[in-house]
Structure formats: C-alpha cells, structure tokens
Amino acid sequence: MYFKPAGVPLRELEESVLEMEEVEALRLADLEGQYQEEAARSMGVSRTTFSRILDSGRRKVADAVLRGKAIRISNGLPEQDAPELPCKVLGRCPMCDQPLETTETG
C-alpha cells in the first residue's frame, strides 16, 4: 500500500518504506496515545526496542512528508484497517496518476 503526494505519478517518486512493526508502533503511540511502556507490552518488546522502532517510523514519515516521497507500507495494512485506495477515492491510478474509466450501472 502506498501514500503519495497528489498529482505526481508514483513512478516519478522516491519512496520511504515503513515496516509493519513501525506502523504498529505509530498506531499505538501516536493514534491510540499509549505510553511507550504500555505500547511495548502490546507489541511484546522491551520499552527501548519499542522506542527504537517508533523513532525509525517517525523519521521515515517525516522524511517522506518533508521531501515529497511516497510512503510504502511493507506487506500492506490488515484488510479491516486499510483505507480506500486512492484510485477508488480519487478516480486516478496510484501508479501512473491517469484517470480511471468507470462504468456505472443502475
């Protein structure tokens, strides 16, 4: 799964790759607001390991946002947590940024 700047084809962008453990650390700390000790227990790692994973994820997100890179989530997101794909929401292909042809029935 990719997140990228709008209007720029994916093939023209550098990418920053987030590992699933980094995504989970970001979710627990930044979205859920858990303290590092609690989040580390949830992930089954030490607090220092959690801190390292979280710092790595935050650096990658900051790098992508500030330098206009695509963010690729390694192995995608779990199905229930995955947002609508950009092509479904924006009507554009996330790889080439071309409009998608749609057919409406009804």
mmCIF file of N, CA and C in Angstrom:
data_model
loop_
_atom_site.group_PDB
_atom_site.id
_atom_site.type_symbol
_atom_site.label_atom_id
_atom_site.label_comp_id
_atom_site.label_asym_id
_atom_site.label_seq_id
_atom_site.Cartn_x
_atom_site.Cartn_y
_atom_site.Cartn_z
ATOM 1 N N MET A 1 0.847 -1.172 0.000
ATOM 2 C CA MET A 1 0.000 0.000 0.000
ATOM 3 C C MET A 1 0.891 1.233 0.000
ATOM 4 N N TYR A 2 0.509 2.220 -0.782
ATOM 5 C CA TYR A 2 1.263 3.466 -0.908
ATOM 6 C C TYR A 2 0.424 4.667 -0.471
ATOM 7 N N PHE A 3 1.123 5.661 0.046
ATOM 8 C CA PHE A 3 0.583 7.001 0.246
ATOM 9 C C PHE A 3 1.580 7.911 -0.451
ATOM 10 N N LYS A 4 1.072 8.847 -1.246
ATOM 11 C CA LYS A 4 1.987 9.656 -2.038
ATOM 12 C C LYS A 4 1.425 11.056 -2.226
ATOM 13 N N PRO A 5 2.300 11.999 -2.608
ATOM 14 C CA PRO A 5 1.811 13.337 -2.926
ATOM 15 C C PRO A 5 0.835 13.279 -4.105
ATOM 16 N N ALA A 6 -0.221 14.050 -4.021
ATOM 17 C CA ALA A 6 -1.215 14.095 -5.099
ATOM 18 C C ALA A 6 -0.608 14.717 -6.349
ATOM 19 N N GLY A 7 -1.044 14.210 -7.489
ATOM 20 C CA GLY A 7 -0.660 14.810 -8.755
ATOM 21 C C GLY A 7 0.699 14.404 -9.301
ATOM 22 N N VAL A 8 1.415 13.539 -8.577
ATOM 23 C CA VAL A 8 2.723 13.080 -9.044
ATOM 24 C C VAL A 8 2.651 11.573 -9.228
ATOM 25 N N PRO A 9 2.914 11.076 -10.432
ATOM 26 C CA PRO A 9 2.879 9.628 -10.630
ATOM 27 C C PRO A 9 3.879 8.919 -9.720
ATOM 28 N N LEU A 10 3.472 7.789 -9.200
ATOM 29 C CA LEU A 10 4.308 7.024 -8.282
ATOM 30 C C LEU A 10 5.663 6.691 -8.896
ATOM 31 N N ARG A 11 5.679 6.406 -10.179
ATOM 32 C CA ARG A 11 6.938 6.020 -10.828
ATOM 33 C C ARG A 11 7.972 7.148 -10.800
ATOM 34 N N GLU A 12 7.549 8.375 -10.544
ATOM 35 C CA GLU A 12 8.464 9.520 -10.512
ATOM 36 C C GLU A 12 8.946 9.857 -9.105
ATOM 37 N N LEU A 13 8.488 9.113 -8.114
ATOM 38 C CA LEU A 13 8.808 9.435 -6.722
ATOM 39 C C LEU A 13 9.808 8.466 -6.110
ATOM 40 N N GLU A 14 10.645 8.995 -5.234
ATOM 41 C CA GLU A 14 11.418 8.139 -4.342
ATOM 42 C C GLU A 14 10.437 7.634 -3.297
ATOM 43 N N GLU A 15 10.786 6.548 -2.625
ATOM 44 C CA GLU A 15 9.873 6.037 -1.608
ATOM 45 C C GLU A 15 10.586 5.811 -0.288
ATOM 46 N N SER A 16 9.802 5.896 0.755
ATOM 47 C CA SER A 16 10.232 5.561 2.105
ATOM 48 C C SER A 16 9.387 4.362 2.519
ATOM 49 N N VAL A 17 10.029 3.288 2.976
ATOM 50 C CA VAL A 17 9.318 2.050 3.290
ATOM 51 C C VAL A 17 9.143 1.906 4.796
ATOM 52 N N LEU A 18 7.884 1.812 5.231
ATOM 53 C CA LEU A 18 7.568 1.562 6.640
ATOM 54 C C LEU A 18 7.324 0.074 6.830
ATOM 55 N N GLU A 19 8.029 -0.514 7.780
ATOM 56 C CA GLU A 19 7.800 -1.913 8.123
ATOM 57 C C GLU A 19 6.540 -1.999 8.985
ATOM 58 N N MET A 20 5.922 -3.175 9.009
ATOM 59 C CA MET A 20 4.684 -3.343 9.778
ATOM 60 C C MET A 20 4.877 -3.020 11.258
ATOM 61 N N GLU A 21 6.027 -3.367 11.831
ATOM 62 C CA GLU A 21 6.260 -3.068 13.248
ATOM 63 C C GLU A 21 6.322 -1.558 13.479
ATOM 64 N N GLU A 22 6.823 -0.796 12.508
ATOM 65 C CA GLU A 22 6.854 0.658 12.627
ATOM 66 C C GLU A 22 5.443 1.233 12.535
ATOM 67 N N VAL A 23 4.632 0.696 11.639
ATOM 68 C CA VAL A 23 3.239 1.135 11.519
ATOM 69 C C VAL A 23 2.499 0.860 12.824
ATOM 70 N N GLU A 24 2.706 -0.314 13.395
ATOM 71 C CA GLU A 24 2.040 -0.664 14.655
ATOM 72 C C GLU A 24 2.503 0.245 15.784
ATOM 73 N N ALA A 25 3.786 0.551 15.851
ATOM 74 C CA ALA A 25 4.296 1.458 16.884
ATOM 75 C C ALA A 25 3.696 2.853 16.720
ATOM 76 N N LEU A 26 3.611 3.337 15.483
ATOM 77 C CA LEU A 26 2.985 4.638 15.232
ATOM 78 C C LEU A 26 1.519 4.631 15.650
ATOM 79 N N ARG A 27 0.828 3.548 15.339
ATOM 80 C CA ARG A 27 -0.590 3.442 15.707
ATOM 81 C C ARG A 27 -0.761 3.487 17.220
ATOM 82 N N LEU A 28 0.012 2.681 17.924
ATOM 83 C CA LEU A 28 -0.137 2.603 19.377
ATOM 84 C C LEU A 28 0.227 3.919 20.061
ATOM 85 N N ALA A 29 1.349 4.516 19.664
ATOM 86 C CA ALA A 29 1.830 5.725 20.336
ATOM 87 C C ALA A 29 1.110 6.985 19.873
ATOM 88 N N ASP A 30 1.007 7.170 18.571
ATOM 89 C CA ASP A 30 0.510 8.441 18.049
ATOM 90 C C ASP A 30 -0.990 8.472 17.808
ATOM 91 N N LEU A 31 -1.575 7.361 17.418
ATOM 92 C CA LEU A 31 -3.015 7.327 17.170
ATOM 93 C C LEU A 31 -3.786 6.971 18.435
ATOM 94 N N GLU A 32 -3.344 5.915 19.116
ATOM 95 C CA GLU A 32 -4.028 5.466 20.333
ATOM 96 C C GLU A 32 -3.584 6.238 21.572
ATOM 97 N N GLY A 33 -2.439 6.897 21.518
ATOM 98 C CA GLY A 33 -1.951 7.687 22.646
ATOM 99 C C GLY A 33 -1.396 6.871 23.802
ATOM 100 N N GLN A 34 -0.977 5.639 23.531
ATOM 101 C CA GLN A 34 -0.426 4.808 24.601
ATOM 102 C C GLN A 34 0.971 5.288 24.982
ATOM 103 N N TYR A 35 1.289 5.149 26.271
ATOM 104 C CA TYR A 35 2.650 5.405 26.721
ATOM 105 C C TYR A 35 3.541 4.291 26.191
ATOM 106 N N GLN A 36 4.830 4.584 26.063
ATOM 107 C CA GLN A 36 5.737 3.615 25.460
ATOM 108 C C GLN A 36 5.782 2.291 26.218
ATOM 109 N N GLU A 37 5.739 2.321 27.525
ATOM 110 C CA GLU A 37 5.780 1.080 28.312
ATOM 111 C C GLU A 37 4.586 0.184 27.967
ATOM 112 N N GLU A 38 3.400 0.782 27.926
ATOM 113 C CA GLU A 38 2.181 0.037 27.596
ATOM 114 C C GLU A 38 2.216 -0.472 26.148
ATOM 115 N N ALA A 39 2.628 0.387 25.235
ATOM 116 C CA ALA A 39 2.692 0.004 23.826
ATOM 117 C C ALA A 39 3.721 -1.102 23.603
ATOM 118 N N ALA A 40 4.838 -1.033 24.315
ATOM 119 C CA ALA A 40 5.865 -2.076 24.205
ATOM 120 C C ALA A 40 5.307 -3.422 24.650
ATOM 121 N N ARG A 41 4.546 -3.415 25.733
ATOM 122 C CA ARG A 41 3.910 -4.661 26.195
ATOM 123 C C ARG A 41 2.951 -5.192 25.133
ATOM 124 N N SER A 42 2.171 -4.303 24.527
ATOM 125 C CA SER A 42 1.225 -4.713 23.481
ATOM 126 C C SER A 42 1.934 -5.390 22.312
ATOM 127 N N MET A 43 3.129 -4.920 22.001
ATOM 128 C CA MET A 43 3.893 -5.480 20.881
ATOM 129 C C MET A 43 4.797 -6.634 21.302
ATOM 130 N N GLY A 44 4.933 -6.848 22.609
ATOM 131 C CA GLY A 44 5.781 -7.934 23.091
ATOM 132 C C GLY A 44 7.268 -7.653 22.959
ATOM 133 N N VAL A 45 7.642 -6.372 23.093
ATOM 134 C CA VAL A 45 9.052 -5.978 23.012
ATOM 135 C C VAL A 45 9.405 -5.130 24.229
ATOM 136 N N SER A 46 10.699 -4.904 24.436
ATOM 137 C CA SER A 46 11.124 -4.039 25.536
ATOM 138 C C SER A 46 10.785 -2.587 25.205
ATOM 139 N N ARG A 47 10.769 -1.732 26.228
ATOM 140 C CA ARG A 47 10.479 -0.324 26.003
ATOM 141 C C ARG A 47 11.551 0.310 25.120
ATOM 142 N N THR A 48 12.810 -0.068 25.313
ATOM 143 C CA THR A 48 13.875 0.507 24.485
ATOM 144 C C THR A 48 13.740 0.068 23.024
ATOM 145 N N THR A 49 13.353 -1.171 22.806
ATOM 146 C CA THR A 49 13.124 -1.642 21.434
ATOM 147 C C THR A 49 11.940 -0.912 20.823
ATOM 148 N N PHE A 50 10.867 -0.745 21.593
ATOM 149 C CA PHE A 50 9.706 -0.005 21.096
ATOM 150 C C PHE A 50 10.113 1.415 20.709
ATOM 151 N N SER A 51 10.896 2.058 21.562
ATOM 152 C CA SER A 51 11.342 3.422 21.295
ATOM 153 C C SER A 51 12.140 3.492 19.996
ATOM 154 N N ARG A 52 13.003 2.521 19.768
ATOM 155 C CA ARG A 52 13.802 2.473 18.545
ATOM 156 C C ARG A 52 12.902 2.302 17.314
ATOM 157 N N ILE A 53 11.928 1.404 17.409
ATOM 158 C CA ILE A 53 11.001 1.160 16.295
ATOM 159 C C ILE A 53 10.182 2.420 16.002
ATOM 160 N N LEU A 54 9.673 3.051 17.057
ATOM 161 C CA LEU A 54 8.865 4.264 16.908
ATOM 162 C C LEU A 54 9.682 5.391 16.287
ATOM 163 N N ASP A 55 10.899 5.595 16.777
ATOM 164 C CA ASP A 55 11.760 6.645 16.221
ATOM 165 C C ASP A 55 12.040 6.409 14.741
ATOM 166 N N SER A 56 12.289 5.167 14.382
ATOM 167 C CA SER A 56 12.555 4.830 12.982
ATOM 168 C C SER A 56 11.338 5.140 12.109
ATOM 169 N N GLY A 57 10.158 4.749 12.566
ATOM 170 C CA GLY A 57 8.935 5.025 11.818
ATOM 171 C C GLY A 57 8.668 6.511 11.668
ATOM 172 N N ARG A 58 8.857 7.252 12.747
ATOM 173 C CA ARG A 58 8.634 8.701 12.693
ATOM 174 C C ARG A 58 9.611 9.377 11.739
ATOM 175 N N ARG A 59 10.878 8.950 11.758
ATOM 176 C CA ARG A 59 11.874 9.528 10.841
ATOM 177 C C ARG A 59 11.490 9.272 9.387
ATOM 178 N N LYS A 60 11.036 8.066 9.098
ATOM 179 C CA LYS A 60 10.654 7.720 7.727
ATOM 180 C C LYS A 60 9.451 8.533 7.256
ATOM 181 N N VAL A 61 8.464 8.712 8.123
ATOM 182 C CA VAL A 61 7.287 9.509 7.758
ATOM 183 C C VAL A 61 7.694 10.965 7.547
ATOM 184 N N ALA A 62 8.494 11.515 8.462
ATOM 185 C CA ALA A 62 8.947 12.903 8.320
ATOM 186 C C ALA A 62 9.748 13.084 7.035
ATOM 187 N N ASP A 63 10.630 12.147 6.731
ATOM 188 C CA ASP A 63 11.433 12.207 5.513
ATOM 189 C C ASP A 63 10.530 12.244 4.280
ATOM 190 N N ALA A 64 9.533 11.383 4.261
ATOM 191 C CA ALA A 64 8.633 11.321 3.108
ATOM 192 C C ALA A 64 7.799 12.591 2.974
ATOM 193 N N VAL A 65 7.249 13.064 4.067
ATOM 194 C CA VAL A 65 6.386 14.252 4.018
ATOM 195 C C VAL A 65 7.192 15.494 3.634
ATOM 196 N N LEU A 66 8.341 15.667 4.251
ATOM 197 C CA LEU A 66 9.123 16.880 4.019
ATOM 198 C C LEU A 66 9.883 16.872 2.693
ATOM 199 N N ARG A 67 10.142 15.690 2.149
ATOM 200 C CA ARG A 67 10.883 15.600 0.891
ATOM 201 C C ARG A 67 10.017 15.133 -0.277
ATOM 202 N N GLY A 68 8.716 15.035 -0.066
ATOM 203 C CA GLY A 68 7.801 14.683 -1.146
ATOM 204 C C GLY A 68 7.962 13.274 -1.674
ATOM 205 N N LYS A 69 8.261 12.324 -0.795
ATOM 206 C CA LYS A 69 8.423 10.923 -1.198
ATOM 207 C C LYS A 69 7.119 10.164 -0.997
ATOM 208 N N ALA A 70 7.006 9.043 -1.690
ATOM 209 C CA ALA A 70 5.896 8.122 -1.444
ATOM 210 C C ALA A 70 6.221 7.314 -0.189
ATOM 211 N N ILE A 71 5.193 6.925 0.538
ATOM 212 C CA ILE A 71 5.359 6.030 1.684
ATOM 213 C C ILE A 71 4.769 4.686 1.285
ATOM 214 N N ARG A 72 5.610 3.656 1.325
ATOM 215 C CA ARG A 72 5.129 2.299 1.052
ATOM 216 C C ARG A 72 5.089 1.546 2.364
ATOM 217 N N ILE A 73 3.950 0.925 2.643
ATOM 218 C CA ILE A 73 3.818 0.113 3.844
ATOM 219 C C ILE A 73 4.121 -1.322 3.456
ATOM 220 N N SER A 74 5.197 -1.832 4.018
ATOM 221 C CA SER A 74 5.645 -3.190 3.726
ATOM 222 C C SER A 74 4.551 -4.183 4.087
ATOM 223 N N ASN A 75 4.209 -5.042 3.153
ATOM 224 C CA ASN A 75 3.169 -6.070 3.334
ATOM 225 C C ASN A 75 1.771 -5.495 3.497
ATOM 226 N N GLY A 76 1.569 -4.208 3.228
ATOM 227 C CA GLY A 76 0.234 -3.611 3.291
ATOM 228 C C GLY A 76 -0.303 -3.505 4.699
ATOM 229 N N LEU A 77 -1.540 -3.082 4.811
ATOM 230 C CA LEU A 77 -2.228 -2.974 6.092
ATOM 231 C C LEU A 77 -3.205 -4.126 6.224
ATOM 232 N N PRO A 78 -3.523 -4.511 7.457
ATOM 233 C CA PRO A 78 -4.587 -5.504 7.611
ATOM 234 C C PRO A 78 -5.852 -5.007 6.925
ATOM 235 N N GLU A 79 -6.589 -5.895 6.304
ATOM 236 C CA GLU A 79 -7.755 -5.531 5.484
ATOM 237 C C GLU A 79 -8.720 -4.601 6.208
ATOM 238 N N GLN A 80 -9.034 -4.868 7.473
ATOM 239 C CA GLN A 80 -10.015 -4.052 8.177
ATOM 240 C C GLN A 80 -9.493 -2.647 8.471
ATOM 241 N N ASP A 81 -8.169 -2.451 8.477
ATOM 242 C CA ASP A 81 -7.604 -1.141 8.773
ATOM 243 C C ASP A 81 -7.254 -0.350 7.521
ATOM 244 N N ALA A 82 -7.291 -0.995 6.357
ATOM 245 C CA ALA A 82 -6.863 -0.331 5.130
ATOM 246 C C ALA A 82 -7.904 0.685 4.678
ATOM 247 N N PRO A 83 -7.476 1.932 4.430
ATOM 248 C CA PRO A 83 -8.414 2.917 3.888
ATOM 249 C C PRO A 83 -8.696 2.606 2.428
ATOM 250 N N GLU A 84 -9.691 3.281 1.870
ATOM 251 C CA GLU A 84 -9.976 3.129 0.444
ATOM 252 C C GLU A 84 -8.714 3.462 -0.343
ATOM 253 N N LEU A 85 -8.463 2.726 -1.384
ATOM 254 C CA LEU A 85 -7.308 3.007 -2.224
ATOM 255 C C LEU A 85 -7.502 4.337 -2.931
ATOM 256 N N PRO A 86 -6.402 5.074 -3.186
ATOM 257 C CA PRO A 86 -6.527 6.364 -3.856
ATOM 258 C C PRO A 86 -7.293 6.279 -5.165
ATOM 259 N N CYS A 87 -7.130 5.172 -5.915
ATOM 260 C CA CYS A 87 -7.826 5.081 -7.201
ATOM 261 C C CYS A 87 -9.338 5.049 -7.008
ATOM 262 N N LYS A 88 -9.815 4.433 -5.927
ATOM 263 C CA LYS A 88 -11.253 4.384 -5.682
ATOM 264 C C LYS A 88 -11.765 5.729 -5.186
ATOM 265 N N VAL A 89 -10.968 6.403 -4.399
ATOM 266 C CA VAL A 89 -11.389 7.678 -3.827
ATOM 267 C C VAL A 89 -11.264 8.806 -4.846
ATOM 268 N N LEU A 90 -10.136 8.862 -5.524
ATOM 269 C CA LEU A 90 -9.856 9.985 -6.410
ATOM 270 C C LEU A 90 -10.152 9.707 -7.873
ATOM 271 N N GLY A 91 -10.425 8.434 -8.193
ATOM 272 C CA GLY A 91 -10.675 8.087 -9.576
ATOM 273 C C GLY A 91 -9.434 8.124 -10.445
ATOM 274 N N ARG A 92 -8.246 7.973 -9.817
ATOM 275 C CA ARG A 92 -6.986 8.014 -10.546
ATOM 276 C C ARG A 92 -6.140 6.810 -10.156
ATOM 277 N N CYS A 93 -5.360 6.326 -11.093
ATOM 278 C CA CYS A 93 -4.458 5.209 -10.838
ATOM 279 C C CYS A 93 -3.313 5.678 -9.936
ATOM 280 N N PRO A 94 -3.033 4.977 -8.815
ATOM 281 C CA PRO A 94 -1.954 5.407 -7.931
ATOM 282 C C PRO A 94 -0.568 5.222 -8.547
ATOM 283 N N MET A 95 -0.439 4.382 -9.564
ATOM 284 C CA MET A 95 0.862 4.153 -10.186
ATOM 285 C C MET A 95 1.198 5.213 -11.236
ATOM 286 N N CYS A 96 0.225 5.540 -12.100
ATOM 287 C CA CYS A 96 0.522 6.453 -13.211
ATOM 288 C C CYS A 96 -0.235 7.770 -13.118
ATOM 289 N N ASP A 97 -1.163 7.882 -12.170
ATOM 290 C CA ASP A 97 -1.948 9.091 -11.937
ATOM 291 C C ASP A 97 -2.903 9.417 -13.087
ATOM 292 N N GLN A 98 -3.205 8.437 -13.926
ATOM 293 C CA GLN A 98 -4.155 8.641 -15.018
ATOM 294 C C GLN A 98 -5.579 8.420 -14.506
ATOM 295 N N PRO A 99 -6.560 9.147 -15.067
ATOM 296 C CA PRO A 99 -7.952 8.918 -14.664
ATOM 297 C C PRO A 99 -8.369 7.486 -14.972
ATOM 298 N N LEU A 100 -9.138 6.906 -14.075
ATOM 299 C CA LEU A 100 -9.664 5.563 -14.292
ATOM 300 C C LEU A 100 -10.994 5.660 -15.013
ATOM 301 N N GLU A 101 -11.224 4.735 -15.908
ATOM 302 C CA GLU A 101 -12.522 4.679 -16.562
ATOM 303 C C GLU A 101 -13.466 3.935 -15.645
ATOM 304 N N THR A 102 -14.647 4.481 -15.461
ATOM 305 C CA THR A 102 -15.634 3.831 -14.608
ATOM 306 C C THR A 102 -16.879 3.550 -15.422
ATOM 307 N N THR A 103 -17.548 2.504 -15.034
ATOM 308 C CA THR A 103 -18.829 2.203 -15.659
ATOM 309 C C THR A 103 -19.868 2.182 -14.567
ATOM 310 N N GLU A 104 -20.924 2.923 -14.788
ATOM 311 C CA GLU A 104 -21.993 2.964 -13.801
ATOM 312 C C GLU A 104 -23.156 2.145 -14.305
ATOM 313 N N THR A 105 -23.734 1.389 -13.396
ATOM 314 C CA THR A 105 -24.927 0.626 -13.735
ATOM 315 C C THR A 105 -26.033 1.071 -12.812
ATOM 316 N N GLY A 106 -27.208 0.906 -13.266
ATOM 317 C CA GLY A 106 -28.237 1.222 -12.318
ATOM 318 C C GLY A 106 -29.367 1.882 -12.876
#
